[in-house]
CSV table of C-alpha atoms in Angstrom, one decimal:
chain,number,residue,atom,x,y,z
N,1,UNK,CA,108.7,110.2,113.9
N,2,UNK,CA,105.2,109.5,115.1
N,3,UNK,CA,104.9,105.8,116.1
N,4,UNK,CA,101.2,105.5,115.9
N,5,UNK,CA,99.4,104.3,112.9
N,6,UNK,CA,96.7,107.0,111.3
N,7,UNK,CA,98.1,109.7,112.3
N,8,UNK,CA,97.0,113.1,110.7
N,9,UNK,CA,100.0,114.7,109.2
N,10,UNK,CA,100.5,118.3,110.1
N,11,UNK,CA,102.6,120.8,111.6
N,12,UNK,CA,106.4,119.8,111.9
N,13,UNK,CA,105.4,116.4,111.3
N,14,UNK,CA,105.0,117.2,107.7
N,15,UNK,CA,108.3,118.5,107.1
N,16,UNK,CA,109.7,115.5,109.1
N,17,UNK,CA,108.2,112.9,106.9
N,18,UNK,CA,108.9,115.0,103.6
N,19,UNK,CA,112.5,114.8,104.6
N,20,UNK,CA,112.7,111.4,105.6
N,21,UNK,CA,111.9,110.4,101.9
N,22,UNK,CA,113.2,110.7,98.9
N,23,UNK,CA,110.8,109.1,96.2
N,24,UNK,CA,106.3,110.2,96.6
N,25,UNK,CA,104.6,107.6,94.7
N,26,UNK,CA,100.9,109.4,93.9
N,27,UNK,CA,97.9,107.6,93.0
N,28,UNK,CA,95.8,109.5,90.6
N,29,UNK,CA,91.9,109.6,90.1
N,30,UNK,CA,91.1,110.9,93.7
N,31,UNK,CA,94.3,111.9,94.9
N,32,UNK,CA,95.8,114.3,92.4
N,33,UNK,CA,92.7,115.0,90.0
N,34,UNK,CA,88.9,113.8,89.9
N,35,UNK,CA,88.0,113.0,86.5
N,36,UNK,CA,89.1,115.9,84.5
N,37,UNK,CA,90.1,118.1,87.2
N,38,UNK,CA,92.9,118.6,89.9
N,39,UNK,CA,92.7,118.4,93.2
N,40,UNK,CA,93.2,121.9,94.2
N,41,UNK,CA,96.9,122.5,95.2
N,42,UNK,CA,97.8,119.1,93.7
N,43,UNK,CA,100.1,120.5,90.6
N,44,UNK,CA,102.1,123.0,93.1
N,45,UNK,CA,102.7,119.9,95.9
N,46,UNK,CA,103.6,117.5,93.0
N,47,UNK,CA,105.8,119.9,91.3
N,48,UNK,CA,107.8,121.6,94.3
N,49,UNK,CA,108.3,118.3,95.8
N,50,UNK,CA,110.6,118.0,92.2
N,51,UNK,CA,111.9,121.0,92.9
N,52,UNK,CA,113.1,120.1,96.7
N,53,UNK,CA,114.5,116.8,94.9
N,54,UNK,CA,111.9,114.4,95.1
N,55,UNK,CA,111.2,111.5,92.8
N,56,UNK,CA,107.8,111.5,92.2
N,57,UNK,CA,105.8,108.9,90.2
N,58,UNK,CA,102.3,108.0,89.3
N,59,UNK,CA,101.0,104.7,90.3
N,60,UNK,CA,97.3,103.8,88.8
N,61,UNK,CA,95.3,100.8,88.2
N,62,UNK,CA,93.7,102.0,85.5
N,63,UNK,CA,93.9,100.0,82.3
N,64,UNK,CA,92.4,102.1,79.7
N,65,UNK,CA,95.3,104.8,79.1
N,66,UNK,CA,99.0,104.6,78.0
N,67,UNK,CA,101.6,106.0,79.9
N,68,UNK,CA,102.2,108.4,77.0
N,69,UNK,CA,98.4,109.2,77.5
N,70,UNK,CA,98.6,109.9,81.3
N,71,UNK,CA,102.0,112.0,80.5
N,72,UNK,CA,99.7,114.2,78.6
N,73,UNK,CA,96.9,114.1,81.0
N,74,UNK,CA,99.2,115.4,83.8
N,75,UNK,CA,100.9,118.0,81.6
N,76,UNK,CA,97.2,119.4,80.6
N,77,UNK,CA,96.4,119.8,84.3
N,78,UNK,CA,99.9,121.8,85.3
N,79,UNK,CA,101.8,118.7,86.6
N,80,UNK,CA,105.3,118.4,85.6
N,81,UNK,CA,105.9,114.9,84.4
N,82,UNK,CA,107.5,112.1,82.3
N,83,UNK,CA,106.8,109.1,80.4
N,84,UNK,CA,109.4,107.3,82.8
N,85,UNK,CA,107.5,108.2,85.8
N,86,UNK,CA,103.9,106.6,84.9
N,87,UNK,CA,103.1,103.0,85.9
N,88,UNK,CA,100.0,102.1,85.0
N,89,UNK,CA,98.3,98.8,84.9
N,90,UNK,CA,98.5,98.5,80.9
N,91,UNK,CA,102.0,98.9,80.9
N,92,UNK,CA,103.0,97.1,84.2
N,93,UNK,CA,101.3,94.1,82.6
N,94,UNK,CA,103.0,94.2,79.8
N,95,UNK,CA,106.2,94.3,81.7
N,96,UNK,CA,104.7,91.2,83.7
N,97,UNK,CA,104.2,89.1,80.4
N,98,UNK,CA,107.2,89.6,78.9
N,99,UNK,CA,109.7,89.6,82.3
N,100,UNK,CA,107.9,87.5,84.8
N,101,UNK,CA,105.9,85.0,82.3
N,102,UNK,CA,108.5,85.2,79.9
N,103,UNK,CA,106.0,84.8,77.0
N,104,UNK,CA,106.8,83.2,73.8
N,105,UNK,CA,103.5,84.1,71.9
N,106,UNK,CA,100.5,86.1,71.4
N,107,UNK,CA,98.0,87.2,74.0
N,108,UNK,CA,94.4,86.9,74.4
N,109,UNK,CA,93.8,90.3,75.3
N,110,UNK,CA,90.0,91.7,77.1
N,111,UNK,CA,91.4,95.1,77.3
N,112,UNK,CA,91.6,98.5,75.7
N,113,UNK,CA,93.5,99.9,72.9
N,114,UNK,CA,96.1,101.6,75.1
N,115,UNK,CA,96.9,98.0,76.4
N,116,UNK,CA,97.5,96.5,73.3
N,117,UNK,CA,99.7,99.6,72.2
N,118,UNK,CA,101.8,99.1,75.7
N,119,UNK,CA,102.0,94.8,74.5
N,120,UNK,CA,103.0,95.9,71.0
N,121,UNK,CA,106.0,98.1,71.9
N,122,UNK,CA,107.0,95.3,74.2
N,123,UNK,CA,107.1,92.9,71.3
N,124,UNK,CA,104.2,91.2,71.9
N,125,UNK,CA,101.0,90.8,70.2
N,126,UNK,CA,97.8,90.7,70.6
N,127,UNK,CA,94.2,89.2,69.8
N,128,UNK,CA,90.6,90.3,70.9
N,129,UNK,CA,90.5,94.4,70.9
N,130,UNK,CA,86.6,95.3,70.5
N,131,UNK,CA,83.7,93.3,69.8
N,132,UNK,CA,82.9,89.9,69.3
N,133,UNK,CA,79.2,89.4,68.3
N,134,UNK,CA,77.4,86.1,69.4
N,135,UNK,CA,77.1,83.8,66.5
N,136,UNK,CA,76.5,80.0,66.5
N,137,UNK,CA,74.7,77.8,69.4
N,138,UNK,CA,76.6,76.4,72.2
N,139,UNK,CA,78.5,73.5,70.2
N,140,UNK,CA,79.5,76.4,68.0
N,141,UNK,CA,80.9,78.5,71.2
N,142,UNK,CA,82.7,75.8,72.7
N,143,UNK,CA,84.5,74.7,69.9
N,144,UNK,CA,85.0,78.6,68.6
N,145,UNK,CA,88.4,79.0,66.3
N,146,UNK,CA,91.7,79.6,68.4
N,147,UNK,CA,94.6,81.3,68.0
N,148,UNK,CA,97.0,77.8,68.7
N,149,UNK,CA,99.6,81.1,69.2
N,150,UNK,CA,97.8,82.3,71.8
N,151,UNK,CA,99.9,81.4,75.1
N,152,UNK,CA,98.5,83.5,78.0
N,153,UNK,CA,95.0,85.5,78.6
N,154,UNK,CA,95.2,89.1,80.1
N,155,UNK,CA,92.2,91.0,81.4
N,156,UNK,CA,91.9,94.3,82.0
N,157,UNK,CA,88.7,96.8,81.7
N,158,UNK,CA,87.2,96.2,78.4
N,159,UNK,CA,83.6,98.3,77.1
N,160,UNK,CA,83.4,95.5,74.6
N,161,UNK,CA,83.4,92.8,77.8
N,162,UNK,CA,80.7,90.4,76.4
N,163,UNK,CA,79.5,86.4,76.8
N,164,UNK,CA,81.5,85.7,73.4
N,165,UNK,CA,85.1,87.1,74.9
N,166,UNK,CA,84.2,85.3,78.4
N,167,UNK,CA,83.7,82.3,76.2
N,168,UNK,CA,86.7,82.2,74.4
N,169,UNK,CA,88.9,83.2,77.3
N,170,UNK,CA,87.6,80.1,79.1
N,171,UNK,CA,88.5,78.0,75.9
N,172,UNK,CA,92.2,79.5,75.3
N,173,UNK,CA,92.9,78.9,79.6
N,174,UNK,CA,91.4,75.3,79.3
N,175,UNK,CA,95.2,74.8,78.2
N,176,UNK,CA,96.7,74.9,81.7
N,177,UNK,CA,99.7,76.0,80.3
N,178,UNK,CA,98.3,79.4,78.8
N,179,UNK,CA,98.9,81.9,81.5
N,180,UNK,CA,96.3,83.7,82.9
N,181,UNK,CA,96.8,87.5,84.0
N,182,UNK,CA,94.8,90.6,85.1
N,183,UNK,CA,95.1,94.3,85.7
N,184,UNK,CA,93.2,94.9,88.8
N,185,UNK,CA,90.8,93.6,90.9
N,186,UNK,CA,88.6,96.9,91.7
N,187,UNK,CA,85.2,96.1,91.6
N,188,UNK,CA,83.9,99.6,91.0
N,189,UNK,CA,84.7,102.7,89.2
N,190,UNK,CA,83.5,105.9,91.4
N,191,UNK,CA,82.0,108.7,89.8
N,192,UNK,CA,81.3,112.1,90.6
N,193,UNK,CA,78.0,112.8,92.4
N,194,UNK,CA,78.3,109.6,94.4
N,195,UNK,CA,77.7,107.3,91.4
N,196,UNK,CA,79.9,104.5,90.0
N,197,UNK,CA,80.3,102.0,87.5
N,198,UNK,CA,81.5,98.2,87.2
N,199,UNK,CA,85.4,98.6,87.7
N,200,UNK,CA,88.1,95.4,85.8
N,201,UNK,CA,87.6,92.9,88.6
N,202,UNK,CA,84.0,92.1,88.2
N,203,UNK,CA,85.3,90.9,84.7
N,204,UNK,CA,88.4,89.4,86.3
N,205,UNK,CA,85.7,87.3,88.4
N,206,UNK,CA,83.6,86.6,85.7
N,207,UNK,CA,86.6,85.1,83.7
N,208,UNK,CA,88.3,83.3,87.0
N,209,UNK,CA,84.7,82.0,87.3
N,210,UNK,CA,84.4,80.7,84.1
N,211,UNK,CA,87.7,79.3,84.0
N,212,UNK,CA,87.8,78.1,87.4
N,213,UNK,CA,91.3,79.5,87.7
N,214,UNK,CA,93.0,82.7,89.8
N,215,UNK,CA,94.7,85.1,87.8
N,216,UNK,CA,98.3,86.8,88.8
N,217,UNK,CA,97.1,90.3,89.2
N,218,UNK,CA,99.8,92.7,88.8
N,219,UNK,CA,98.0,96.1,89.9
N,220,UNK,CA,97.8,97.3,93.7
N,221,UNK,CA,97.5,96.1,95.8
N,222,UNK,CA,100.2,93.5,94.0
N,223,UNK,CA,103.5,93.9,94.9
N,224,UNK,CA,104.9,93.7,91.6
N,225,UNK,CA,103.8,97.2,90.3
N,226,UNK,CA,106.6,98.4,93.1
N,227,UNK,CA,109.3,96.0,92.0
N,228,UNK,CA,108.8,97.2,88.8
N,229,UNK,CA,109.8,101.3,89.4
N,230,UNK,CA,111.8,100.1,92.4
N,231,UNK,CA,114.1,97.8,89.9
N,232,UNK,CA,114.5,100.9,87.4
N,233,UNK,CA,114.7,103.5,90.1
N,234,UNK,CA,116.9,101.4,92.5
N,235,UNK,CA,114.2,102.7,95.1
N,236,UNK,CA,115.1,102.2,98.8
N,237,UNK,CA,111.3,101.0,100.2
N,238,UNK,CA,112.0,102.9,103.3
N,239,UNK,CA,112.2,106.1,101.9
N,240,UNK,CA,109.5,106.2,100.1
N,241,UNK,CA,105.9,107.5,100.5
N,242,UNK,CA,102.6,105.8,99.5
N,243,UNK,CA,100.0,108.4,99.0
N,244,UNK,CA,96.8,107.1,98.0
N,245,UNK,CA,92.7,107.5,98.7
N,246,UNK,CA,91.8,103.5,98.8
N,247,UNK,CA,93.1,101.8,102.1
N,248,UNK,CA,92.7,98.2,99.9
N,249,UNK,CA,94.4,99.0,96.6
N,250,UNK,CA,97.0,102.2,97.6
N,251,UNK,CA,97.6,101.7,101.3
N,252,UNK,CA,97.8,98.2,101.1
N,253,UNK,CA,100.8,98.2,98.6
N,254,UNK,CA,102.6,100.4,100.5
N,255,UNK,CA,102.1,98.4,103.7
N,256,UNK,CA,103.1,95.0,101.8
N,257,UNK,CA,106.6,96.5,100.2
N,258,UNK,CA,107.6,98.2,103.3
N,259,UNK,CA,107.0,101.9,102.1
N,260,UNK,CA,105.6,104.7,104.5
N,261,UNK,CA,101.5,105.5,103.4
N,262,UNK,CA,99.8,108.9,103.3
N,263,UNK,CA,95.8,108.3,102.8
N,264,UNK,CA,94.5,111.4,101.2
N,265,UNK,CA,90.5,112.1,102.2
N,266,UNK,CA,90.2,113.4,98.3
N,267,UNK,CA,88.5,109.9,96.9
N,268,UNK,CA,87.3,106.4,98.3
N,269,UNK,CA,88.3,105.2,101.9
N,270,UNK,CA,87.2,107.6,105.4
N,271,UNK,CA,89.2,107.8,108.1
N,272,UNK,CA,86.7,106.0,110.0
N,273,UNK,CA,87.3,103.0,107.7
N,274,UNK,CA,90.9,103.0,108.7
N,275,UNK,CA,89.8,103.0,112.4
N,276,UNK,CA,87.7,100.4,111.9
N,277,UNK,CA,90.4,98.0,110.6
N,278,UNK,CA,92.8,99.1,113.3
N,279,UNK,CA,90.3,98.2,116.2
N,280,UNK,CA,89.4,94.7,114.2
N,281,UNK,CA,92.7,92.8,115.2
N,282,UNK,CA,92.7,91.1,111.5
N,283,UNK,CA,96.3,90.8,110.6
N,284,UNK,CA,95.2,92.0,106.9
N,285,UNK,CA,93.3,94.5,107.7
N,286,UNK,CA,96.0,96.1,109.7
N,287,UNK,CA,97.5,96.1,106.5
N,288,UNK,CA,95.4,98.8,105.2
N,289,UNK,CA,95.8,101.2,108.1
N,290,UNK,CA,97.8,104.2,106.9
N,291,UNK,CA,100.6,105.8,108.6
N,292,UNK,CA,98.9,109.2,108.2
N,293,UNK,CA,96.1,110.6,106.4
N,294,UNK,CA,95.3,114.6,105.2
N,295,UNK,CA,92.2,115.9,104.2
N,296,UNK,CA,93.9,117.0,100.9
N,297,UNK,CA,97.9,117.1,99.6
N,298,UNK,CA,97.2,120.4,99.4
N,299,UNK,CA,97.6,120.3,103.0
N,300,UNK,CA,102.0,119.2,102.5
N,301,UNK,CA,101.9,123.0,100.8
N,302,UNK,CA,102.9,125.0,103.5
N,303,UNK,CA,106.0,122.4,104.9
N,304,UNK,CA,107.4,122.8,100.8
N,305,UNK,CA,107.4,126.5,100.9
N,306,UNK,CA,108.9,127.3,104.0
C-alpha cells in the first residue's frame, strides 16, 4: 500500500485498494453525477463494486431531498440503490435530534419540505416550512408569537430564508436551553458553467450571528454523519473508502473517522489545492489531503472488470 499522501490511483494500486475495503462511501453532486447527469462510467463503477461485494453508500450534505428522493434520483440515472444506503443531511439531522439531543418537542425548522418529511417520520414535528412575510415594526419582531413547544432550532438550506425566520430563530435560541442545530456549513452551491449560488452555511452564519451561538453541525465534515451508517452497518473505519470532490467537506470526514480518501477531479477541490495544504504544515489542513485522487471513478473501471 502506497504510503504517500495524494497519490494518483492507478495501475495495480487500484485493485490493491479496491480489495483492501469492503464498504465505498460516494459523495454525490460532483462525484457520481453533475446536476442532472452522471459522471460518465459512474453507474457501472458504483454498481460492479455491488457486484464484487462492496457496500456502497451515498453520503451528501444536501438538505433539500429525502432519501426516498435521492433513491429515485440514483435509480433514474442507472445506479443500483436503496433507501438504507442514502445519508443525507435532512435525514442525518433528524437522526441527530431525536438520538443525540434526545428531543422532547417540536422544532423550529429553516429548511425544506423533504426535511420536515425526514423529522415527521421520526416522530418529531415541525414549525416554519416556507414563507414568513414581514409584518409589525421592531417591538412587533422581537416580541413575535412562539411556539413555548418549540425546544431546538435546525437550519438547513431554506429558498424562503428571510429577515422574519432569522428573527424568530434568534428569539426561540434566546432560551439557552433550545438546541440549536444545522445541516452543513457549505458556503456555496457550484453550478455548471463555473457559476454558483449561496450554499446552507451562509444562513447557518447569519443565524449563529444573530444568535450569538455555534450550532452542532451534523453534515461533513462532522463526524457524526459516519457514526450514524457505521452504527447500522457495524462499519470497520479502516476498510472503508472516502470518495469525494471537496478536500474540506468529503476528504476531511474521511480523514477525521479514520477511513481511507479517494478525491475525484469531477467537482470542487484541484489537486494543486491538496498540494498546497500538504506543503503548509497546518495540522488541519493536512487533514484535507487525500490518500489518492483520479481524474474520474470512471478511471477504478478497468481494476472491476478484470
Amino acid at each position: 500500500m502506497a504510503v504517500s499522501k495524494c497519490t494518483r490511483l492507478s495501475g495495480p494500486l487500484t485493485k490493491q485498494v479496491l480489495d483492501s475495503v469492503d464498504s465505498v462511501l460516494f459523495d454525490c453532486d460532483g462525484v457520481i453525477w453533475r446536476g442532472d447527469q452522471p459522471i460518465p462510467g459512474a453507474p457501472e463503477v458504483v454498481n460492479l463494486l455491488k457486484k464484487a461485494g462492496k457496500r456502497v453508500f451515498f453520503v451528501t450534505n444536501n438538505s433539500t431531498k429525502t432519501r426516498k428522493m435521492y433513491m429515485e434520483k440514483l435509480d433514474k440515472l442507472g445506479f443500483e440503490a436503496s433507501e438504507d444506503e442514502v445519508f443525507g443531511t435532512a435525514y442525518c439531522s433528524a437522526v441527530y435530534l431525536k438520538t443525540v439531543c434526545n428531543l422532547q418537542g417540536k422544532v423550529y425548522l429553516i429548511g425544506s419540505n423533504a426535511m420536515k418529511q425526514e423529522l415527521e417520520a421520526m416522530g418529531i414535528e415541525q414549525v416554519g416550512v416556507g414563507p414568513d412575510p414581514v409584518s409589525g415594526g421592531q417591538k412587533d419582531w422581537a416580541g413575535v408569537p412562539l411556539d413555548p413547544e418549540v425546544k431546538a432550532v435546525l437550519v438547513g438550506f431554506d429558498e424562503h430564508f428571510s429577515y422574519m425566520k432569522l428573527n424568530r430563530a434568534l428569539q426561540y435560541l434566546s432560551n439557552s436551553e433550545c438546541q440549536f442545530v444545522g445541516t452543513n456549513t457549505d458556503s456555496r452551491l457550484p453550478l455548471e458553467g463555473g457559476k454558483a449560488v449561496p450554499g446552507t452555511g451562509c444562513l447557518l452564519k447569519a443565524v449563529e450571528t444573530a444568535a450569538q451561538r455555534h450550532a452542532q453541525v451534523v453534515g461533513k465534515p462532522s463526524s457524526f454523519m459516519f457514526k450514524c451508517m457505521a452504527s447500522k452497518f457495524k462499519l470497520d473505519p479502516s476498510k472503508c473508502l472516502m470518495v469525494g470532490d471537496r478536500l474540506d467537506t468529503d476528504i476531511m470526514l474521511g480523514t477525521t473517522c479514520g477511513l481511507k480518501t479517494l478525491l475525484a477531479l469531477t467537482g470542487v477541490s484541484t489537486v494543486a489545492d491538496a498540494e498546497e495544504h500538504q506543503r503548509s504544515g497546518c495540522p488541519k489542513r493536512q487533514g484535507m489531503v487525500p490518500d489518492y485522487y483520479v481524474d474520474s471513478i470512471a478511471e477504478i473501471l478497468p481494476a472491476l472488470q478484470a
